[in-house]
Amino acid sequence: TDCCVRHTSYDAFLRGFEVVVATDATAVFQPLSEEAAEARQQRALEYLRTFYGVRVVSSADLLGEAGAAPTDPGRAAAAAEQR
Protein backbone atom coordinates (compact mmCIF):
# COMPACT_ATOMS: atom_id res chain seq x y z
CA THR A 1 0.00 0.00 0.00
CA ASP A 2 2.82 2.36 0.86
CA CYS A 3 4.68 1.72 -2.37
CA CYS A 4 2.99 0.09 -5.37
CA VAL A 5 -0.59 1.11 -4.55
CA ARG A 6 0.57 4.61 -3.67
CA HIS A 7 2.34 5.12 -6.99
CA THR A 8 -0.46 3.55 -9.02
CA SER A 9 -3.00 5.73 -7.19
CA TYR A 10 -0.93 8.82 -7.97
CA ASP A 11 -0.79 7.91 -11.64
CA ALA A 12 -4.57 7.37 -11.77
CA PHE A 13 -5.18 10.59 -9.81
CA LEU A 14 -3.14 12.60 -12.32
CA ARG A 15 -5.22 11.16 -15.14
CA GLY A 16 -8.49 12.13 -13.45
CA PHE A 17 -9.67 8.66 -12.44
CA GLU A 18 -11.68 8.03 -9.29
CA VAL A 19 -9.48 5.75 -7.20
CA VAL A 20 -10.91 3.10 -4.89
CA VAL A 21 -8.66 0.91 -2.74
CA ALA A 22 -9.82 -2.26 -0.99
CA THR A 23 -8.27 -2.25 2.48
CA ASP A 24 -8.23 -6.02 2.82
CA ALA A 25 -6.69 -6.56 -0.63
CA THR A 26 -3.54 -4.49 -0.04
CA ALA A 27 -0.54 -4.75 2.25
CA VAL A 28 2.73 -3.08 3.19
CA PHE A 29 6.14 -4.62 2.72
CA GLN A 30 7.23 -5.35 6.29
CA PRO A 31 11.06 -5.39 5.94
CA LEU A 32 11.16 -1.71 5.01
CA SER A 33 10.52 -0.52 8.57
CA GLU A 34 10.50 -1.52 12.21
CA GLU A 35 7.05 0.06 12.54
CA ALA A 36 4.22 -2.46 12.93
CA ALA A 37 2.70 -3.48 9.59
CA GLU A 38 -0.86 -2.55 10.65
CA ALA A 39 0.22 0.96 11.68
CA ARG A 40 2.04 1.45 8.36
CA GLN A 41 -0.98 0.13 6.48
CA GLN A 42 -3.31 2.59 8.21
CA ARG A 43 -0.89 5.48 7.65
CA ALA A 44 -0.57 4.57 3.96
CA LEU A 45 -4.35 4.42 3.51
CA GLU A 46 -4.73 7.78 5.22
CA TYR A 47 -2.10 9.25 2.88
CA LEU A 48 -4.06 7.98 -0.14
CA ARG A 49 -7.30 9.51 1.21
CA THR A 50 -5.68 12.83 2.06
CA PHE A 51 -3.56 13.50 -1.00
CA TYR A 52 -5.31 11.63 -3.83
CA GLY A 53 -8.92 11.57 -2.63
CA VAL A 54 -8.92 7.79 -2.66
CA ARG A 55 -12.08 6.11 -1.45
CA VAL A 56 -11.06 3.30 0.90
CA VAL A 57 -13.49 0.38 1.24
CA SER A 58 -13.47 -3.33 2.03
CA SER A 59 -13.35 -5.79 -0.85
CA ALA A 60 -16.82 -7.06 0.16
CA ASP A 61 -18.27 -3.56 -0.17
CA LEU A 62 -16.49 -3.04 -3.48
CA LEU A 63 -17.93 -6.30 -4.81
CA GLY A 64 -21.35 -5.20 -3.58
CA GLU A 65 -21.04 -2.01 -5.60
CA ALA A 66 -20.12 -4.07 -8.64
CA GLY A 67 -23.36 -6.04 -8.42
CA ALA A 68 -22.53 -8.83 -5.99
CA ALA A 69 -24.63 -9.12 -2.85
CA PRO A 70 -23.91 -6.15 -0.56
CA THR A 71 -22.68 -6.97 2.93
CA ASP A 72 -24.71 -4.23 4.61
CA PRO A 73 -28.45 -5.06 4.84
CA GLY A 74 -29.32 -1.35 4.51
CA ARG A 75 -27.34 -1.13 1.28
CA ALA A 76 -28.99 -4.32 0.03
CA ALA A 77 -32.43 -2.77 0.56
CA ALA A 78 -31.37 0.47 -1.13
CA ALA A 79 -29.93 -1.46 -4.08
CA ALA A 80 -33.15 -3.45 -4.41
CA GLU A 81 -35.23 -0.25 -4.47
CA GLN A 82 -33.10 1.17 -7.29
CA ARG A 83 -33.77 -1.86 -9.49
XYZ file of C-alpha atoms in Angstrom:
83
model
C 0.000 0.000 0.000
C 2.817 2.363 0.864
C 4.683 1.724 -2.370
C 2.989 0.087 -5.375
C -0.585 1.110 -4.552
C 0.573 4.607 -3.667
C 2.343 5.122 -6.989
C -0.456 3.553 -9.022
C -2.999 5.732 -7.190
C -0.934 8.824 -7.975
C -0.793 7.907 -11.641
C -4.574 7.375 -11.773
C -5.176 10.594 -9.809
C -3.139 12.601 -12.319
C -5.223 11.164 -15.143
C -8.487 12.128 -13.447
C -9.674 8.663 -12.439
C -11.676 8.027 -9.289
C -9.481 5.749 -7.202
C -10.912 3.098 -4.895
C -8.662 0.907 -2.739
C -9.821 -2.257 -0.992
C -8.268 -2.248 2.475
C -8.229 -6.019 2.821
C -6.691 -6.562 -0.625
C -3.545 -4.488 -0.041
C -0.539 -4.754 2.249
C 2.730 -3.080 3.187
C 6.142 -4.622 2.717
C 7.228 -5.346 6.290
C 11.060 -5.389 5.939
C 11.157 -1.711 5.007
C 10.524 -0.524 8.574
C 10.502 -1.525 12.214
C 7.049 0.063 12.545
C 4.218 -2.458 12.928
C 2.697 -3.475 9.593
C -0.862 -2.552 10.647
C 0.225 0.955 11.684
C 2.038 1.445 8.362
C -0.981 0.133 6.476
C -3.308 2.592 8.206
C -0.885 5.475 7.647
C -0.566 4.566 3.960
C -4.349 4.420 3.507
C -4.730 7.785 5.224
C -2.097 9.252 2.875
C -4.065 7.985 -0.137
C -7.298 9.507 1.214
C -5.684 12.828 2.057
C -3.555 13.500 -1.005
C -5.306 11.630 -3.829
C -8.924 11.572 -2.627
C -8.919 7.789 -2.665
C -12.084 6.114 -1.446
C -11.060 3.300 0.904
C -13.488 0.381 1.241
C -13.472 -3.327 2.025
C -13.354 -5.786 -0.855
C -16.819 -7.059 0.160
C -18.274 -3.556 -0.166
C -16.491 -3.041 -3.476
C -17.933 -6.303 -4.812
C -21.354 -5.197 -3.582
C -21.036 -2.008 -5.596
C -20.123 -4.067 -8.639
C -23.359 -6.042 -8.422
C -22.531 -8.830 -5.991
C -24.633 -9.124 -2.852
C -23.906 -6.150 -0.564
C -22.677 -6.971 2.933
C -24.706 -4.231 4.615
C -28.450 -5.062 4.837
C -29.320 -1.352 4.510
C -27.343 -1.132 1.285
C -28.994 -4.325 0.028
C -32.434 -2.770 0.563
C -31.369 0.474 -1.128
C -29.930 -1.460 -4.080
C -33.153 -3.454 -4.413
C -35.230 -0.247 -4.465
C -33.098 1.170 -7.289
C -33.771 -1.857 -9.486
